[in-house]
């Protein structure tokens, strides 16, 4: 009974905001205190139909930036996790403290400081500058996920493979990597969502020239144009769900190769 109640509450918490977005996408006006909108409209979809290339460009730009950030942050997180597993004493604590620094610095302070360095490097208003800024900010999320998982897996199984004659790369790829794959998929999804939802960093480092869905949504919210903002938000949700589903499927597909053994 309690489990069904909890599942129902989770369902309401997740799908109630999505249902409100769907209603707003077809609504011209929804003034308070009406519970149901009286004026329906397809203005938002007509606006997208008139500018299909802009929407496609926004989606491709957002997905490319977030995919690069997700892959780089997960790769760096994997190397950092292995370093923390092998390190001891002060060096191990120093690595974990350094990873936590973006958590401790407010995003406005962080963006202001990194914008100055980007300007000195000539990376402002450029794609790779935005990717680097997103990478620094999303790296702690990926790192702490992978670090905890790597500590749970440890190096004992790899050491057994070394004793049996396997080289270090093959031992990692055949033993540790499949065990870490579920958390790596979670790390990729988390980093993707963190990057995908960044507005202030993208606007400040990109200077308005690098357009993403988050950058486009915010001005509509400021102008209280909830119809078009809801449509862009729905695309944001659809892409996020597709990415998480794809990563989950790839993780399960890769792991299935290591779960089937033939005994003779």
Short mmCIF file of C-alpha atoms in Angstrom, two decimals:
data_model
loop_
_atom_site.label_atom_id
_atom_site.label_comp_id
_atom_site.label_asym_id
_atom_site.label_seq_id
_atom_site.Cartn_x
_atom_site.Cartn_y
_atom_site.Cartn_z
CA UNK A 1 0.00 0.00 0.00
CA UNK A 2 2.72 2.42 0.99
CA UNK A 3 4.73 1.52 -2.10
CA UNK A 4 1.77 2.23 -4.39
CA UNK A 5 1.20 5.56 -2.65
CA UNK A 6 4.84 6.56 -3.08
CA UNK A 7 4.79 5.54 -6.75
CA UNK A 8 1.61 7.57 -7.28
CA UNK A 9 3.15 10.64 -5.63
CA UNK A 10 6.29 10.29 -7.76
CA UNK A 11 4.12 10.00 -10.86
CA UNK A 12 2.22 13.17 -9.91
CA UNK A 13 5.41 15.13 -9.12
CA UNK A 14 6.98 14.18 -12.47
CA UNK A 15 4.04 14.35 -14.85
CA UNK A 16 2.01 17.23 -13.41
CA UNK A 17 4.57 19.89 -14.52
CA UNK A 18 4.82 18.19 -17.93
CA UNK A 19 1.04 18.24 -18.33
CA UNK A 20 1.00 21.96 -17.47
CA UNK A 21 3.65 22.57 -20.15
CA UNK A 22 1.51 20.69 -22.67
CA UNK A 23 -1.51 22.82 -21.80
CA UNK A 24 0.49 26.04 -22.07
CA UNK A 25 1.80 24.99 -25.50
CA UNK A 26 -1.78 25.18 -26.84
CA UNK A 27 -2.90 28.16 -24.77
CA UNK A 28 -3.10 31.81 -25.78
CA UNK A 29 -4.04 33.18 -22.34
CA UNK A 30 -4.49 31.53 -18.97
CA UNK A 31 -5.25 34.29 -16.47
CA UNK A 32 -5.60 33.76 -12.77
CA UNK A 33 -7.80 32.44 -11.09
CA UNK A 34 -9.13 30.22 -13.93
CA UNK A 35 -8.23 26.56 -13.48
CA UNK A 36 -8.76 25.83 -17.17
CA UNK A 37 -7.56 28.09 -20.02
CA UNK A 38 -10.35 29.65 -22.06
CA UNK A 39 -8.39 30.68 -25.15
CA UNK A 40 -6.54 28.01 -27.13
CA UNK A 41 -4.00 28.84 -29.82
CA UNK A 42 -1.48 27.26 -32.17
CA UNK A 43 0.66 30.41 -32.24
CA UNK A 44 3.66 28.68 -30.74
CA UNK A 45 3.68 25.86 -33.28
CA UNK A 46 3.07 28.33 -36.13
CA UNK A 47 6.12 30.27 -34.94
CA UNK A 48 8.23 27.10 -35.10
CA UNK A 49 6.91 26.17 -38.54
CA UNK A 50 7.91 29.59 -39.87
CA UNK A 51 11.47 29.11 -38.55
CA UNK A 52 12.26 25.38 -38.79
CA UNK A 53 15.96 25.95 -39.51
CA UNK A 54 16.37 27.96 -36.32
CA UNK A 55 14.90 25.18 -34.18
CA UNK A 56 17.08 22.54 -35.86
CA UNK A 57 20.18 24.70 -35.40
CA UNK A 58 19.34 25.23 -31.72
CA UNK A 59 18.84 21.51 -31.11
CA UNK A 60 22.02 20.47 -32.92
CA UNK A 61 24.09 23.17 -31.18
CA UNK A 62 22.73 22.27 -27.75
CA UNK A 63 23.19 18.52 -28.24
CA UNK A 64 26.71 18.92 -29.64
CA UNK A 65 27.89 21.12 -26.77
CA UNK A 66 26.32 18.94 -24.09
CA UNK A 67 27.57 15.71 -25.70
CA UNK A 68 31.15 17.01 -25.81
CA UNK A 69 30.88 18.12 -22.19
CA UNK A 70 29.39 14.78 -21.10
CA UNK A 71 32.07 12.68 -22.81
CA UNK A 72 34.97 14.85 -21.62
CA UNK A 73 33.71 15.13 -18.05
CA UNK A 74 33.10 11.37 -17.79
CA UNK A 75 36.54 10.59 -19.21
CA UNK A 76 38.25 13.00 -16.82
CA UNK A 77 36.09 11.68 -13.97
CA UNK A 78 37.18 8.12 -14.76
CA UNK A 79 40.86 9.07 -14.69
CA UNK A 80 40.34 11.09 -11.50
CA UNK A 81 38.54 8.18 -9.84
CA UNK A 82 41.38 5.80 -10.69
CA UNK A 83 43.87 8.31 -9.30
CA UNK A 84 41.95 8.57 -6.02
CA UNK A 85 41.74 4.77 -5.73
CA UNK A 86 45.50 4.42 -6.21
CA UNK A 87 46.47 7.54 -4.22
CA UNK A 88 46.86 7.67 -0.45
CA UNK A 89 47.08 10.29 2.25
CA UNK A 90 47.28 13.99 1.44
CA UNK A 91 47.24 13.60 -2.34
CA UNK A 92 43.94 11.71 -2.26
CA UNK A 93 42.29 14.37 -0.06
CA UNK A 94 43.73 17.13 -2.23
CA UNK A 95 42.16 15.64 -5.38
CA UNK A 96 38.74 15.34 -3.77
CA UNK A 97 38.90 18.90 -2.40
CA UNK A 98 39.92 20.29 -5.78
CA UNK A 99 36.99 18.56 -7.48
CA UNK A 100 34.56 20.16 -5.02
CA UNK A 101 35.69 23.75 -5.71
CA UNK A 102 33.06 24.48 -8.42
CA UNK A 103 30.40 23.45 -5.87
CA UNK A 104 31.72 26.00 -3.37
CA UNK A 105 31.91 28.97 -5.76
CA UNK A 106 28.63 30.68 -6.81
CA UNK A 107 27.98 30.43 -10.54
CA UNK A 108 28.02 34.22 -11.01
CA UNK A 109 31.45 34.53 -9.37
CA UNK A 110 32.70 31.51 -11.31
CA UNK A 111 31.38 32.87 -14.63
CA UNK A 112 32.86 36.32 -14.03
CA UNK A 113 36.30 34.92 -13.22
CA UNK A 114 36.41 32.42 -16.07
CA UNK A 115 35.11 35.02 -18.52
CA UNK A 116 38.19 37.15 -17.80
CA UNK A 117 40.50 34.19 -18.52
CA UNK A 118 38.55 33.27 -21.65
CA UNK A 119 38.94 36.84 -22.87
CA UNK A 120 42.69 36.68 -22.30
CA UNK A 121 42.87 33.38 -24.22
CA UNK A 122 40.65 34.65 -27.03
CA UNK A 123 38.01 31.99 -26.38
CA UNK A 124 35.07 34.28 -25.66
CA UNK A 125 32.14 34.08 -28.10
CA UNK A 126 33.48 30.74 -29.32
CA UNK A 127 32.10 27.23 -29.13
CA UNK A 128 35.09 25.64 -27.39
CA UNK A 129 35.07 28.38 -24.75
CA UNK A 130 31.48 27.50 -23.86
CA UNK A 131 32.34 23.78 -23.79
CA UNK A 132 35.29 24.39 -21.45
CA UNK A 133 33.17 26.52 -19.09
CA UNK A 134 30.44 23.86 -19.02
CA UNK A 135 33.07 21.16 -18.50
CA UNK A 136 34.52 22.83 -15.40
CA UNK A 137 31.07 23.29 -13.90
CA UNK A 138 29.75 19.78 -14.68
CA UNK A 139 32.93 17.87 -13.80
CA UNK A 140 32.20 17.58 -10.04
CA UNK A 141 28.84 15.90 -10.71
CA UNK A 142 30.47 13.26 -12.89
CA UNK A 143 33.54 12.85 -10.69
CA UNK A 144 31.80 12.09 -7.42
CA UNK A 145 29.56 9.51 -9.08
CA UNK A 146 32.47 7.65 -10.65
CA UNK A 147 34.76 7.99 -7.61
CA UNK A 148 32.27 6.29 -5.30
CA UNK A 149 31.69 3.49 -7.81
CA UNK A 150 35.44 2.99 -8.42
CA UNK A 151 36.10 2.76 -4.70
CA UNK A 152 33.41 0.08 -4.46
CA UNK A 153 34.91 -1.91 -7.36
CA UNK A 154 38.52 -1.39 -6.32
CA UNK A 155 41.61 -2.78 -8.05
CA UNK A 156 41.57 -6.32 -6.62
CA UNK A 157 40.05 -7.95 -9.70
CA UNK A 158 42.49 -6.15 -11.98
CA UNK A 159 45.39 -7.27 -9.82
CA UNK A 160 44.26 -10.87 -10.20
CA UNK A 161 44.23 -10.40 -13.98
CA UNK A 162 47.76 -8.95 -13.83
CA UNK A 163 48.93 -12.01 -11.92
CA UNK A 164 47.41 -14.23 -14.62
CA UNK A 165 49.35 -12.39 -17.33
CA UNK A 166 46.95 -9.73 -18.65
CA UNK A 167 48.33 -6.27 -19.35
CA UNK A 168 46.88 -3.29 -17.46
CA UNK A 169 44.87 -1.88 -20.36
CA UNK A 170 43.23 -5.19 -21.21
CA UNK A 171 42.52 -5.93 -17.54
CA UNK A 172 40.80 -2.56 -17.16
CA UNK A 173 38.80 -2.89 -20.38
CA UNK A 174 37.63 -6.46 -19.75
CA UNK A 175 37.07 -6.33 -15.98
CA UNK A 176 36.71 -2.87 -14.44
CA UNK A 177 35.07 -1.03 -17.32
CA UNK A 178 32.00 -3.33 -17.56
CA UNK A 179 31.50 -3.03 -13.80
CA UNK A 180 31.67 0.77 -13.98
CA UNK A 181 29.52 1.05 -17.09
CA UNK A 182 26.17 1.70 -15.34
CA UNK A 183 27.60 4.54 -13.28
CA UNK A 184 29.45 5.88 -16.33
CA UNK A 185 26.12 6.00 -18.17
CA UNK A 186 24.67 7.90 -15.21
CA UNK A 187 27.69 10.21 -15.24
CA UNK A 188 27.20 10.90 -18.95
CA UNK A 189 23.50 11.61 -18.48
CA UNK A 190 24.09 13.88 -15.47
CA UNK A 191 26.83 15.88 -17.20
CA UNK A 192 24.68 16.16 -20.31
CA UNK A 193 21.71 17.54 -18.37
CA UNK A 194 23.88 19.96 -16.35
CA UNK A 195 25.42 21.33 -19.55
CA UNK A 196 22.12 21.24 -21.45
CA UNK A 197 20.42 23.41 -18.83
CA UNK A 198 23.15 26.05 -18.48
CA UNK A 199 21.91 29.54 -19.30
CA UNK A 200 24.12 32.08 -17.56
CA UNK A 201 27.45 30.46 -18.44
CA UNK A 202 26.45 30.01 -22.08
CA UNK A 203 25.22 33.58 -22.38
CA UNK A 204 28.26 35.11 -20.68
CA UNK A 205 31.01 33.06 -22.32
CA UNK A 206 29.20 32.75 -25.66
CA UNK A 207 28.35 36.44 -25.72
CA UNK A 208 24.96 35.73 -27.31
CA UNK A 209 26.58 34.26 -30.42
CA UNK A 210 26.41 30.66 -29.18
CA UNK A 211 22.70 29.84 -29.13
CA UNK A 212 21.22 26.91 -27.17
CA UNK A 213 17.71 25.98 -26.09
CA UNK A 214 18.31 27.34 -22.58
CA UNK A 215 19.46 30.69 -23.94
CA UNK A 216 16.37 30.94 -26.16
CA UNK A 217 13.86 29.92 -23.47
CA UNK A 218 14.88 32.54 -20.88
CA UNK A 219 13.94 35.70 -22.87
CA UNK A 220 10.46 34.29 -23.53
CA UNK A 221 10.05 33.70 -19.80
CA UNK A 222 11.16 37.26 -19.08
CA UNK A 223 8.56 38.58 -21.56
CA UNK A 224 5.98 36.28 -19.92
CA UNK A 225 5.40 34.52 -23.27
CA UNK A 226 4.74 31.15 -21.70
CA UNK A 227 3.28 29.63 -24.86
CA UNK A 228 6.51 29.63 -26.87
CA UNK A 229 8.63 29.05 -23.76
CA UNK A 230 6.59 25.90 -23.01
CA UNK A 231 7.12 24.55 -26.52
CA UNK A 232 10.89 25.01 -26.27
CA UNK A 233 10.78 23.46 -22.78
CA UNK A 234 8.97 20.42 -24.20
CA UNK A 235 11.73 19.98 -26.78
CA UNK A 236 14.21 20.28 -23.91
CA UNK A 237 12.45 17.47 -22.02
CA UNK A 238 12.10 15.24 -25.08
CA UNK A 239 15.81 15.49 -25.91
CA UNK A 240 16.76 14.85 -22.27
CA UNK A 241 14.58 11.73 -22.08
CA UNK A 242 15.92 10.45 -25.41
CA UNK A 243 19.53 10.89 -24.28
CA UNK A 244 18.93 9.13 -20.95
CA UNK A 245 17.08 6.31 -22.67
CA UNK A 246 19.84 5.90 -25.27
CA UNK A 247 22.55 5.78 -22.62
CA UNK A 248 20.58 3.25 -20.57
CA UNK A 249 20.08 1.04 -23.63
CA UNK A 250 23.75 1.20 -24.61
CA UNK A 251 24.81 0.34 -21.06
CA UNK A 252 22.49 -2.68 -20.91
CA UNK A 253 23.50 -3.82 -24.41
CA UNK A 254 27.22 -3.65 -23.61
CA UNK A 255 26.82 -5.35 -20.25
CA UNK A 256 24.78 -8.19 -21.76
CA UNK A 257 27.91 -9.35 -23.60
CA UNK A 258 29.62 -10.02 -20.27
CA UNK A 259 26.69 -11.76 -18.59
CA UNK A 260 26.44 -14.74 -20.93
CA UNK A 261 28.94 -17.55 -20.57
CA UNK A 262 29.12 -20.94 -22.18
CA UNK A 263 30.36 -23.76 -19.99
CA UNK A 264 31.80 -26.98 -21.50
#
